[in-house]
Amino acid sequence: TPIPTPRYKPGSAKGPAENVPLPVVPVEAKTASKVGLEAFAEYWYETANYGYETGDTSLTQAVSGPECETCANYFEVVEGGYIGDDWMANSAIEVLQVHSDYVLTPDGRYQAVVYLRQEAMEYYGPEGLQLEGEADLGVVQLFEAVWEGDHWVAANIATMNVLDKCQFHPENPDC
C-alpha cells in the first residue's frame, strides 16, 4: 500500500507552514555560464522562500558568502521570526525576471539583475499576529555571485530600486 505524501500547507494565522518542499538546485545552475548564473540567482531566492516558511536558513547559508551583507540581514530576519513558538507567513518572493550580461567584474564577480516582488511579511506567535510589513510590488536587485570550483556562491545582493504601486500598476485608480 502506497504511503500518502504529506500535503504542503502554507503558513497562516492558524500556524506555521507544514511539509514545505525542499528547493532543488536546477541542473543549469551547476554550470559556470550566463544561464548557470541566472538559474542560480533564481535558486537562491527559492532557498530564501524556504527559510521564510520553515525558519531553516541552512540552504541559503550554504550558497551565500560571508561578505554578503544582505544575506546576513536575511538570516537575522528569519531567525527573529522563529523565536520560541513564533513563525512567519506570507513572505514569499516571486522572481519575475533575471538577466545577466555575464561579464566578470574587477572584483571577480558576475552580476545579474533580478526583478522581483515580495508579499507582506507577517510575524505570528501563539497570541496571534505580532507584526505585518508591507508588500514590495516591484524590486530590482543587483545579484553578484562567484563561481567557486564547482558551484555558485552569492557574494552581494543590493537593492537598486523599489517601485511603488503607481509605478508597478499605473492604471490603479489610487494613483
Short mmCIF file of C-alpha atoms in Angstrom, two decimals:
data_model
loop_
_atom_site.label_atom_id
_atom_site.label_comp_id
_atom_site.label_asym_id
_atom_site.label_seq_id
_atom_site.Cartn_x
_atom_site.Cartn_y
_atom_site.Cartn_z
CA THR A 1 0.00 0.00 0.00
CA PRO A 2 1.50 3.35 -1.01
CA ILE A 3 2.08 5.83 1.79
CA PRO A 4 0.43 9.16 1.07
CA THR A 5 2.80 12.10 0.64
CA PRO A 6 2.25 14.72 3.33
CA ARG A 7 0.45 17.69 1.85
CA TYR A 8 2.07 21.14 1.78
CA LYS A 9 0.28 23.72 3.92
CA PRO A 10 1.41 27.37 3.80
CA GLY A 11 1.90 29.35 6.97
CA SER A 12 -1.02 31.47 8.11
CA ALA A 13 -2.59 32.95 11.23
CA LYS A 14 -3.51 29.36 12.15
CA GLY A 15 0.09 28.14 12.32
CA PRO A 16 3.43 27.75 10.58
CA ALA A 17 3.87 26.15 7.18
CA GLU A 18 3.94 22.36 7.06
CA ASN A 19 5.60 19.90 4.69
CA VAL A 20 7.39 22.63 2.74
CA PRO A 21 9.10 21.06 -0.29
CA LEU A 22 12.87 21.44 -0.42
CA PRO A 23 14.10 23.55 -3.33
CA VAL A 24 16.22 21.61 -5.79
CA VAL A 25 19.28 23.10 -7.47
CA PRO A 26 18.47 23.23 -11.18
CA VAL A 27 20.92 21.44 -13.47
CA GLU A 28 21.56 24.74 -15.28
CA ALA A 29 22.74 26.34 -12.00
CA LYS A 30 25.59 23.83 -11.84
CA THR A 31 27.48 25.46 -14.70
CA ALA A 32 29.77 28.47 -14.86
CA SER A 33 27.81 30.26 -17.58
CA LYS A 34 25.27 33.03 -18.16
CA VAL A 35 22.44 30.51 -17.97
CA GLY A 36 24.01 28.97 -14.87
CA LEU A 37 24.27 32.31 -13.08
CA GLU A 38 20.68 33.24 -13.90
CA ALA A 39 19.41 29.83 -12.74
CA PHE A 40 21.48 30.11 -9.56
CA ALA A 41 20.03 33.55 -8.76
CA GLU A 42 16.51 32.13 -9.03
CA TYR A 43 17.52 29.16 -6.87
CA TRP A 44 18.95 31.49 -4.20
CA TYR A 45 15.55 33.21 -3.86
CA GLU A 46 13.84 29.78 -3.70
CA THR A 47 16.07 28.87 -0.75
CA ALA A 48 15.19 32.21 0.85
CA ASN A 49 11.48 31.39 0.47
CA TYR A 50 12.10 28.00 2.09
CA GLY A 51 13.69 29.81 5.03
CA TYR A 52 10.79 32.24 5.36
CA GLU A 53 8.38 29.30 5.51
CA THR A 54 10.35 27.00 7.79
CA GLY A 55 12.81 29.10 9.78
CA ASP A 56 15.60 26.92 8.34
CA THR A 57 18.13 29.11 6.51
CA SER A 58 20.77 26.39 6.10
CA LEU A 59 20.13 26.01 2.35
CA THR A 60 20.62 29.75 1.81
CA GLN A 61 23.66 29.82 4.10
CA ALA A 62 25.24 27.00 2.07
CA VAL A 63 25.16 29.14 -1.11
CA SER A 64 25.92 32.56 0.43
CA GLY A 65 29.36 34.00 1.05
CA PRO A 66 30.40 35.53 4.37
CA GLU A 67 30.75 39.01 2.86
CA CYS A 68 27.12 39.13 1.66
CA GLU A 69 25.51 41.71 3.99
CA THR A 70 22.03 41.31 2.52
CA CYS A 71 22.32 37.56 3.12
CA ALA A 72 23.30 38.18 6.75
CA ASN A 73 20.35 40.57 7.16
CA TYR A 74 18.03 37.92 5.72
CA PHE A 75 19.33 35.34 8.23
CA GLU A 76 18.63 37.76 11.10
CA VAL A 77 15.09 38.48 9.86
CA VAL A 78 14.24 34.78 9.64
CA GLU A 79 15.86 33.95 12.99
CA GLY A 80 13.85 36.78 14.57
CA GLY A 81 10.65 35.42 13.05
CA TYR A 82 11.10 31.96 14.58
CA ILE A 83 11.94 32.66 18.22
CA GLY A 84 10.25 30.21 20.58
CA ASP A 85 6.82 29.32 19.17
CA ASP A 86 6.75 32.22 16.67
CA TRP A 87 6.53 31.81 12.90
CA MET A 88 6.34 33.80 9.67
CA ALA A 89 3.77 33.67 6.89
CA ASN A 90 3.05 35.27 3.51
CA SER A 91 6.63 36.38 2.91
CA ALA A 92 7.15 34.75 -0.48
CA ILE A 93 9.46 36.26 -3.05
CA GLU A 94 8.41 35.85 -6.66
CA VAL A 95 11.23 36.26 -9.16
CA LEU A 96 9.75 37.88 -12.24
CA GLN A 97 12.86 38.19 -14.38
CA VAL A 98 16.62 37.58 -14.20
CA HIS A 99 19.17 38.92 -16.68
CA SER A 100 22.94 38.81 -16.82
CA ASP A 101 25.41 40.02 -19.44
CA TYR A 102 27.82 37.53 -17.80
CA VAL A 103 30.83 39.83 -17.55
CA LEU A 104 33.46 39.34 -14.86
CA THR A 105 33.76 42.48 -12.68
CA PRO A 106 37.10 43.82 -11.37
CA ASP A 107 36.07 42.28 -8.01
CA GLY A 108 35.95 38.82 -9.59
CA ARG A 109 32.15 38.59 -9.51
CA TYR A 110 29.45 38.03 -12.08
CA GLN A 111 26.30 40.14 -11.89
CA ALA A 112 22.64 39.52 -12.63
CA VAL A 113 19.77 41.96 -12.38
CA VAL A 114 16.79 40.40 -10.62
CA TYR A 115 13.30 41.86 -10.83
CA LEU A 116 11.03 40.51 -8.10
CA ARG A 117 8.11 41.15 -5.83
CA GLN A 118 7.55 40.03 -2.26
CA GLU A 119 4.41 39.53 -0.24
CA ALA A 120 3.99 41.44 3.01
CA MET A 121 5.86 39.62 5.76
CA GLU A 122 3.65 38.52 8.63
CA TYR A 123 5.01 37.57 12.03
CA TYR A 124 2.87 35.39 14.28
CA GLY A 125 3.07 33.98 17.77
CA PRO A 126 0.72 31.87 19.88
CA GLU A 127 -1.22 35.06 20.72
CA GLY A 128 -1.75 35.89 17.01
CA LEU A 129 -0.41 38.50 14.59
CA GLN A 130 2.57 40.36 16.05
CA LEU A 131 3.73 42.43 13.08
CA GLU A 132 2.86 42.87 9.42
CA GLY A 133 5.14 44.52 6.88
CA GLU A 134 4.24 45.98 3.51
CA ALA A 135 4.40 44.13 0.22
CA ASP A 136 7.13 45.07 -2.24
CA LEU A 137 5.35 45.05 -5.58
CA GLY A 138 8.41 45.68 -7.70
CA VAL A 139 12.02 45.44 -6.59
CA VAL A 140 15.16 45.48 -8.73
CA GLN A 141 18.21 43.90 -7.13
CA LEU A 142 21.79 43.54 -8.31
CA PHE A 143 22.76 39.95 -7.53
CA GLU A 144 26.52 39.26 -7.52
CA ALA A 145 27.95 35.76 -7.37
CA VAL A 146 31.27 33.98 -7.70
CA TRP A 147 32.00 30.58 -9.18
CA GLU A 148 33.88 28.54 -6.58
CA GLY A 149 35.28 25.43 -8.21
CA ASP A 150 32.05 23.60 -8.99
CA HIS A 151 29.25 25.84 -7.68
CA TRP A 152 27.99 29.39 -7.39
CA VAL A 153 28.05 31.42 -4.17
CA ALA A 154 26.12 34.67 -3.61
CA ALA A 155 28.64 37.42 -2.85
CA ASN A 156 26.44 40.52 -2.66
CA ILE A 157 22.82 41.49 -3.22
CA ALA A 158 21.99 45.18 -3.46
CA THR A 159 18.55 46.70 -3.92
CA MET A 160 18.76 49.16 -6.79
CA ASN A 161 15.15 50.28 -6.98
CA VAL A 162 11.83 49.70 -5.27
CA LEU A 163 8.85 50.53 -7.43
CA ASP A 164 5.78 51.89 -5.71
CA LYS A 165 2.29 50.69 -6.56
CA CYS A 166 1.80 53.50 -9.07
CA GLN A 167 4.98 52.65 -10.99
CA PHE A 168 4.06 48.99 -10.98
CA HIS A 169 0.35 49.43 -11.74
CA PRO A 170 -0.17 52.95 -13.23
CA GLU A 171 -3.78 52.03 -14.05
CA ASN A 172 -4.52 51.78 -10.31
CA PRO A 173 -7.32 54.30 -9.52
CA ASP A 174 -5.44 55.39 -6.35
CA CYS A 175 -2.54 56.72 -8.45
#
